[in-house]
C-alpha positions as protocol buffer text, in pm:
chain_id: "A"
residue {
  index: 1
  type: UNK
  ca { x: 2436 y: 5603 z: 5803 }
}
residue {
  index: 2
  type: UNK
  ca { x: 2699 y: 5876 z: 5826 }
}
residue {
  index: 3
  type: UNK
  ca { x: 2850 y: 5768 z: 5492 }
}
residue {
  index: 4
  type: UNK
  ca { x: 2509 y: 5781 z: 5325 }
}
residue {
  index: 5
  type: UNK
  ca { x: 2443 y: 6124 z: 5467 }
}
residue {
  index: 6
  type: UNK
  ca { x: 2784 y: 6246 z: 5352 }
}
residue {
  index: 7
  type: UNK
  ca { x: 2722 y: 6114 z: 5000 }
}
residue {
  index: 8
  type: UNK
  ca { x: 2381 y: 6281 z: 4984 }
}
residue {
  index: 9
  type: UNK
  ca { x: 2517 y: 6612 z: 5106 }
}
residue {
  index: 10
  type: UNK
  ca { x: 2803 y: 6586 z: 4855 }
}
residue {
  index: 11
  type: UNK
  ca { x: 2560 y: 6504 z: 4575 }
}
residue {
  index: 12
  type: UNK
  ca { x: 2339 y: 6798 z: 4672 }
}
residue {
  index: 13
  type: UNK
  ca { x: 2644 y: 7025 z: 4673 }
}
residue {
  index: 14
  type: UNK
  ca { x: 2746 y: 6901 z: 4328 }
}
residue {
  index: 15
  type: UNK
  ca { x: 2394 y: 6949 z: 4196 }
}
residue {
  index: 16
  type: UNK
  ca { x: 2366 y: 7294 z: 4354 }
}
residue {
  index: 17
  type: UNK
  ca { x: 2700 y: 7402 z: 4200 }
}
residue {
  index: 18
  type: UNK
  ca { x: 2599 y: 7275 z: 3855 }
}
residue {
  index: 19
  type: UNK
  ca { x: 2250 y: 7426 z: 3878 }
}
residue {
  index: 20
  type: UNK
  ca { x: 2373 y: 7769 z: 3985 }
}
residue {
  index: 21
  type: UNK
  ca { x: 2638 y: 7764 z: 3713 }
}
residue {
  index: 22
  type: UNK
  ca { x: 2371 y: 7677 z: 3454 }
}
residue {
  index: 23
  type: UNK
  ca { x: 2145 y: 7956 z: 3576 }
}
residue {
  index: 24
  type: UNK
  ca { x: 2436 y: 8202 z: 3570 }
}
residue {
  index: 25
  type: UNK
  ca { x: 2520 y: 8099 z: 3214 }
}
residue {
  index: 26
  type: UNK
  ca { x: 2160 y: 8149 z: 3106 }
}
residue {
  index: 27
  type: UNK
  ca { x: 2155 y: 8499 z: 3255 }
}
residue {
  index: 28
  type: UNK
  ca { x: 2491 y: 8567 z: 3089 }
}
residue {
  index: 29
  type: UNK
  ca { x: 2348 y: 8472 z: 2750 }
}
residue {
  index: 30
  type: UNK
  ca { x: 2043 y: 8692 z: 2810 }
}
residue {
  index: 31
  type: UNK
  ca { x: 2274 y: 8978 z: 2912 }
}
residue {
  index: 32
  type: UNK
  ca { x: 2479 y: 8938 z: 2593 }
}
residue {
  index: 33
  type: UNK
  ca { x: 2161 y: 8951 z: 2386 }
}
residue {
  index: 34
  type: UNK
  ca { x: 2013 y: 9247 z: 2574 }
}
residue {
  index: 35
  type: UNK
  ca { x: 2323 y: 9467 z: 2568 }
}
residue {
  index: 36
  type: UNK
  ca { x: 2246 y: 9593 z: 2216 }
}
residue {
  index: 37
  type: UNK
  ca { x: 1886 y: 9691 z: 2297 }
}
residue {
  index: 38
  type: UNK
  ca { x: 1878 y: 9805 z: 2658 }
}
residue {
  index: 39
  type: UNK
  ca { x: 2190 y: 9867 z: 2865 }
}
residue {
  index: 40
  type: UNK
  ca { x: 1996 y: 9897 z: 3192 }
}
residue {
  index: 41
  type: UNK
  ca { x: 1841 y: 9552 z: 3154 }
}
residue {
  index: 42
  type: UNK
  ca { x: 2175 y: 9410 z: 3043 }
}
residue {
  index: 43
  type: UNK
  ca { x: 2341 y: 9548 z: 3356 }
}
residue {
  index: 44
  type: UNK
  ca { x: 2074 y: 9391 z: 3579 }
}
residue {
  index: 45
  type: UNK
  ca { x: 2111 y: 9057 z: 3402 }
}
residue {
  index: 46
  type: UNK
  ca { x: 2489 y: 9079 z: 3445 }
}
residue {
  index: 47
  type: UNK
  ca { x: 2436 y: 9153 z: 3815 }
}
residue {
  index: 48
  type: UNK
  ca { x: 2222 y: 8840 z: 3853 }
}
residue {
  index: 49
  type: UNK
  ca { x: 2463 y: 8623 z: 3651 }
}
residue {
  index: 50
  type: UNK
  ca { x: 2765 y: 8735 z: 3854 }
}
residue {
  index: 51
  type: UNK
  ca { x: 2592 y: 8650 z: 4181 }
}
residue {
  index: 52
  type: UNK
  ca { x: 2497 y: 8306 z: 4052 }
}
residue {
  index: 53
  type: UNK
  ca { x: 2855 y: 8245 z: 3936 }
}
residue {
  index: 54
  type: UNK
  ca { x: 2980 y: 8338 z: 4281 }
}
residue {
  index: 55
  type: UNK
  ca { x: 2718 y: 8109 z: 4438 }
}
residue {
  index: 56
  type: UNK
  ca { x: 2837 y: 7826 z: 4214 }
}
residue {
  index: 57
  type: UNK
  ca { x: 3195 y: 7889 z: 4329 }
}
residue {
  index: 58
  type: UNK
  ca { x: 3085 y: 7881 z: 4693 }
}
residue {
  index: 59
  type: UNK
  ca { x: 2900 y: 7553 z: 4642 }
}
residue {
  index: 60
  type: UNK
  ca { x: 3207 y: 7411 z: 4463 }
}
residue {
  index: 61
  type: UNK
  ca { x: 3440 y: 7505 z: 4746 }
}
residue {
  index: 62
  type: UNK
  ca { x: 3216 y: 7429 z: 5045 }
}
residue {
  index: 63
  type: UNK
  ca { x: 3279 y: 7098 z: 5212 }
}
residue {
  index: 64
  type: UNK
  ca { x: 3609 y: 7030 z: 5037 }
}
residue {
  index: 65
  type: UNK
  ca { x: 3834 y: 6836 z: 5263 }
}
residue {
  index: 66
  type: UNK
  ca { x: 4146 y: 6630 z: 5222 }
}
residue {
  index: 67
  type: UNK
  ca { x: 4142 y: 6323 z: 5441 }
}
residue {
  index: 68
  type: UNK
  ca { x: 4452 y: 6172 z: 5285 }
}
residue {
  index: 69
  type: UNK
  ca { x: 4784 y: 6123 z: 5460 }
}
residue {
  index: 70
  type: UNK
  ca { x: 5102 y: 6329 z: 5445 }
}
residue {
  index: 71
  type: UNK
  ca { x: 5250 y: 6114 z: 5169 }
}
residue {
  index: 72
  type: UNK
  ca { x: 4959 y: 6216 z: 4947 }
}
residue {
  index: 73
  type: UNK
  ca { x: 5008 y: 6582 z: 5040 }
}
residue {
  index: 74
  type: UNK
  ca { x: 5364 y: 6567 z: 4907 }
}
residue {
  index: 75
  type: UNK
  ca { x: 5262 y: 6451 z: 4557 }
}
residue {
  index: 76
  type: UNK
  ca { x: 5301 y: 6675 z: 4255 }
}
residue {
  index: 77
  type: UNK
  ca { x: 4991 y: 6880 z: 4183 }
}
residue {
  index: 78
  type: UNK
  ca { x: 5026 y: 6836 z: 3804 }
}
residue {
  index: 79
  type: UNK
  ca { x: 4995 y: 6458 z: 3829 }
}
residue {
  index: 80
  type: UNK
  ca { x: 4705 y: 6453 z: 4076 }
}
residue {
  index: 81
  type: UNK
  ca { x: 4361 y: 6516 z: 3926 }
}
residue {
  index: 82
  type: UNK
  ca { x: 4195 y: 6575 z: 4264 }
}
residue {
  index: 83
  type: UNK
  ca { x: 4439 y: 6849 z: 4361 }
}
residue {
  index: 84
  type: UNK
  ca { x: 4402 y: 7011 z: 4020 }
}
residue {
  index: 85
  type: UNK
  ca { x: 4022 y: 7013 z: 4051 }
}
residue {
  index: 86
  type: UNK
  ca { x: 4045 y: 7184 z: 4390 }
}
residue {
  index: 87
  type: UNK
  ca { x: 4291 y: 7433 z: 4240 }
}
residue {
  index: 88
  type: UNK
  ca { x: 4051 y: 7491 z: 3951 }
}
residue {
  index: 89
  type: UNK
  ca { x: 3766 y: 7551 z: 4194 }
}
residue {
  index: 90
  type: UNK
  ca { x: 3979 y: 7804 z: 4384 }
}
residue {
  index: 91
  type: UNK
  ca { x: 4070 y: 7984 z: 4060 }
}
residue {
  index: 92
  type: UNK
  ca { x: 3703 y: 7987 z: 3960 }
}
residue {
  index: 93
  type: UNK
  ca { x: 3610 y: 8136 z: 4297 }
}
residue {
  index: 94
  type: UNK
  ca { x: 3882 y: 8402 z: 4272 }
}
residue {
  index: 95
  type: UNK
  ca { x: 3775 y: 8490 z: 3917 }
}
residue {
  index: 96
  type: UNK
  ca { x: 3415 y: 8523 z: 4032 }
}
residue {
  index: 97
  type: UNK
  ca { x: 3521 y: 8747 z: 4319 }
}
residue {
  index: 98
  type: UNK
  ca { x: 3726 y: 8968 z: 4086 }
}
residue {
  index: 99
  type: UNK
  ca { x: 3424 y: 9002 z: 3857 }
}
residue {
  index: 100
  type: UNK
  ca { x: 3208 y: 9097 z: 4156 }
}
residue {
  index: 101
  type: UNK
  ca { x: 3460 y: 9361 z: 4265 }
}
residue {
  index: 102
  type: UNK
  ca { x: 3470 y: 9503 z: 3914 }
}
residue {
  index: 103
  type: UNK
  ca { x: 3090 y: 9519 z: 3898 }
}
residue {
  index: 104
  type: UNK
  ca { x: 3026 y: 9663 z: 4245 }
}
residue {
  index: 105
  type: UNK
  ca { x: 3304 y: 9920 z: 4242 }
}
residue {
  index: 106
  type: UNK
  ca { x: 3215 y: 10042 z: 3893 }
}
residue {
  index: 107
  type: UNK
  ca { x: 3568 y: 9990 z: 3765 }
}
residue {
  index: 108
  type: UNK
  ca { x: 3553 y: 10094 z: 3404 }
}
residue {
  index: 109
  type: UNK
  ca { x: 3774 y: 10010 z: 3109 }
}
residue {
  index: 110
  type: UNK
  ca { x: 4026 y: 10275 z: 3214 }
}
residue {
  index: 111
  type: UNK
  ca { x: 4150 y: 10017 z: 3466 }
}
residue {
  index: 112
  type: UNK
  ca { x: 4233 y: 9760 z: 3205 }
}
residue {
  index: 113
  type: UNK
  ca { x: 4427 y: 9533 z: 3439 }
}
residue {
  index: 114
  type: UNK
  ca { x: 4131 y: 9419 z: 3656 }
}
residue {
  index: 115
  type: UNK
  ca { x: 3918 y: 9271 z: 3377 }
}
residue {
  index: 116
  type: UNK
  ca { x: 4227 y: 9111 z: 3225 }
}
residue {
  index: 117
  type: UNK
  ca { x: 4324 y: 8966 z: 3563 }
}
residue {
  index: 118
  type: UNK
  ca { x: 3973 y: 8821 z: 3609 }
}
residue {
  index: 119
  type: UNK
  ca { x: 3975 y: 8673 z: 3258 }
}
residue {
  index: 120
  type: UNK
  ca { x: 4324 y: 8531 z: 3320 }
}
residue {
  index: 121
  type: UNK
  ca { x: 4200 y: 8354 z: 3636 }
}
residue {
  index: 122
  type: UNK
  ca { x: 3911 y: 8202 z: 3442 }
}
residue {
  index: 123
  type: UNK
  ca { x: 4153 y: 8094 z: 3167 }
}
residue {
  index: 124
  type: UNK
  ca { x: 4382 y: 7927 z: 3420 }
}
residue {
  index: 125
  type: UNK
  ca { x: 4077 y: 7760 z: 3575 }
}
residue {
  index: 126
  type: UNK
  ca { x: 3983 y: 7608 z: 3240 }
}
residue {
  index: 127
  type: UNK
  ca { x: 4339 y: 7495 z: 3167 }
}
residue {
  index: 128
  type: UNK
  ca { x: 4375 y: 7331 z: 3509 }
}
residue {
  index: 129
  type: UNK
  ca { x: 4043 y: 7147 z: 3460 }
}
residue {
  index: 130
  type: UNK
  ca { x: 4160 y: 7028 z: 3116 }
}
residue {
  index: 131
  type: UNK
  ca { x: 4486 y: 6900 z: 3265 }
}
residue {
  index: 132
  type: UNK
  ca { x: 4291 y: 6719 z: 3539 }
}
residue {
  index: 133
  type: UNK
  ca { x: 4073 y: 6552 z: 3275 }
}
residue {
  index: 134
  type: UNK
  ca { x: 4387 y: 6452 z: 3082 }
}
residue {
  index: 135
  type: UNK
  ca { x: 4537 y: 6292 z: 3396 }
}
residue {
  index: 136
  type: UNK
  ca { x: 4212 y: 6100 z: 3461 }
}
residue {
  index: 137
  type: UNK
  ca { x: 4198 y: 5985 z: 3097 }
}
residue {
  index: 138
  type: UNK
  ca { x: 4563 y: 5877 z: 3103 }
}
residue {
  index: 139
  type: UNK
  ca { x: 4506 y: 5684 z: 3424 }
}
residue {
  index: 140
  type: UNK
  ca { x: 4206 y: 5509 z: 3273 }
}
residue {
  index: 141
  type: UNK
  ca { x: 4399 y: 5424 z: 2956 }
}
residue {
  index: 142
  type: UNK
  ca { x: 4684 y: 5279 z: 3159 }
}
residue {
  index: 143
  type: UNK
  ca { x: 4445 y: 5050 z: 3344 }
}
residue {
  index: 144
  type: UNK
  ca { x: 4292 y: 4902 z: 3027 }
}
residue {
  index: 145
  type: UNK
  ca { x: 4432 y: 4570 z: 2905 }
}
residue {
  index: 146
  type: UNK
  ca { x: 4631 y: 4567 z: 2578 }
}
residue {
  index: 147
  type: UNK
  ca { x: 4367 y: 4343 z: 2418 }
}
residue {
  index: 148
  type: UNK
  ca { x: 4096 y: 4595 z: 2500 }
}
residue {
  index: 149
  type: UNK
  ca { x: 4311 y: 4882 z: 2369 }
}
residue {
  index: 150
  type: UNK
  ca { x: 4359 y: 4693 z: 2043 }
}
residue {
  index: 151
  type: UNK
  ca { x: 3982 y: 4668 z: 2009 }
}
residue {
  index: 152
  type: UNK
  ca { x: 3955 y: 4292 z: 2028 }
}
residue {
  index: 153
  type: UNK
  ca { x: 3587 y: 4196 z: 2027 }
}
residue {
  index: 154
  type: UNK
  ca { x: 3654 y: 3900 z: 2253 }
}
residue {
  index: 155
  type: UNK
  ca { x: 3831 y: 4115 z: 2510 }
}
residue {
  index: 156
  type: UNK
  ca { x: 3563 y: 4383 z: 2487 }
}
residue {
  index: 157
  type: UNK
  ca { x: 3293 y: 4129 z: 2567 }
}
residue {
  index: 158
  type: UNK
  ca { x: 3502 y: 3948 z: 2829 }
}
residue {
  index: 159
  type: UNK
  ca { x: 3565 y: 3635 z: 2620 }
}
residue {
  index: 160
  type: UNK
  ca { x: 3923 y: 3517 z: 2644 }
}
residue {
  index: 161
  type: UNK
  ca { x: 4128 y: 3201 z: 2673 }
}
residue {
  index: 162
  type: UNK
  ca { x: 4376 y: 3379 z: 2898 }
}
residue {
  index: 163
  type: UNK
  ca { x: 4253 y: 3403 z: 3260 }
}
residue {
  index: 164
  type: UNK
  ca { x: 4479 y: 3705 z: 3317 }
}
residue {
  index: 165
  type: UNK
  ca { x: 4265 y: 3906 z: 3074 }
}
residue {
  index: 166
  type: UNK
  ca { x: 3969 y: 3870 z: 3309 }
}
residue {
  index: 167
  type: UNK
  ca { x: 4174 y: 4000 z: 3598 }
}
residue {
  index: 168
  type: UNK
  ca { x: 4293 y: 4296 z: 3391 }
}
residue {
  index: 169
  type: UNK
  ca { x: 3940 y: 4369 z: 3268 }
}
residue {
  index: 170
  type: UNK
  ca { x: 3801 y: 4351 z: 3622 }
}
residue {
  index: 171
  type: UNK
  ca { x: 4075 y: 4582 z: 3746 }
}
residue {
  index: 172
  type: UNK
  ca { x: 4004 y: 4825 z: 3461 }
}
residue {
  index: 173
  type: UNK
  ca { x: 3631 y: 4820 z: 3539 }
}
residue {
  index: 174
  type: UNK
  ca { x: 3700 y: 4877 z: 3908 }
}
residue {
  index: 175
  type: UNK
  ca { x: 3938 y: 5162 z: 3825 }
}
residue {
  index: 176
  type: UNK
  ca { x: 3678 y: 5322 z: 3598 }
}
residue {
  index: 177
  type: UNK
  ca { x: 3411 y: 5291 z: 3867 }
}
residue {
  index: 178
  type: UNK
  ca { x: 3644 y: 5453 z: 4122 }
}
residue {
  index: 179
  type: UNK
  ca { x: 3734 y: 5729 z: 3875 }
}
residue {
  index: 180
  type: UNK
  ca { x: 3368 y: 5785 z: 3792 }
}
residue {
  index: 181
  type: UNK
  ca { x: 3278 y: 5807 z: 4158 }
}
residue {
  index: 182
  type: UNK
  ca { x: 3575 y: 6034 z: 4222 }
}
residue {
  index: 183
  type: UNK
  ca { x: 3476 y: 6260 z: 3932 }
}
residue {
  index: 184
  type: UNK
  ca { x: 3117 y: 6287 z: 4048 }
}
residue {
  index: 185
  type: UNK
  ca { x: 3229 y: 6372 z: 4400 }
}
residue {
  index: 186
  type: UNK
  ca { x: 3484 y: 6627 z: 4279 }
}
residue {
  index: 187
  type: UNK
  ca { x: 3251 y: 6815 z: 4049 }
}
residue {
  index: 188
  type: UNK
  ca { x: 3141 y: 7024 z: 4337 }
}
């Protein structure tokens, strides 16, 4: 029962993070369209979007925990997709907080370094997420049998004279299911 509850809470957190990010993006688009006609409305839309981005960051970071052992903790961050996703979430949260500070303290363009710093954090966030996706993709490719990589129709449909191909295909399917589950849990 506890595992089911944990999965549901995690799924709700993932959905909440994605929903608030989508809402923030919609308000950001409206703000970009309104800035040419009415600066007051654009500023209010920016205010709403920034708060939704920060809410998305909070949902992404809430409930993150690392239940793995010390050997896992010693692994290289650039080869571990889970660690990179957490790092990306932290960078996203920091970028959102910098944007909130800029908005609420009325820092103008005279302080060029703050907006650049915020944009740099968001850029790093995107690059870290891309690297995490590359690691996941590479892991999935490594788990696929050579016959499947070559595009063999028989291997793709599970028809083979070699019993080892079935074992490799089953392992690849299991690895993809684990990766898919891991990705869905880490989206938050």
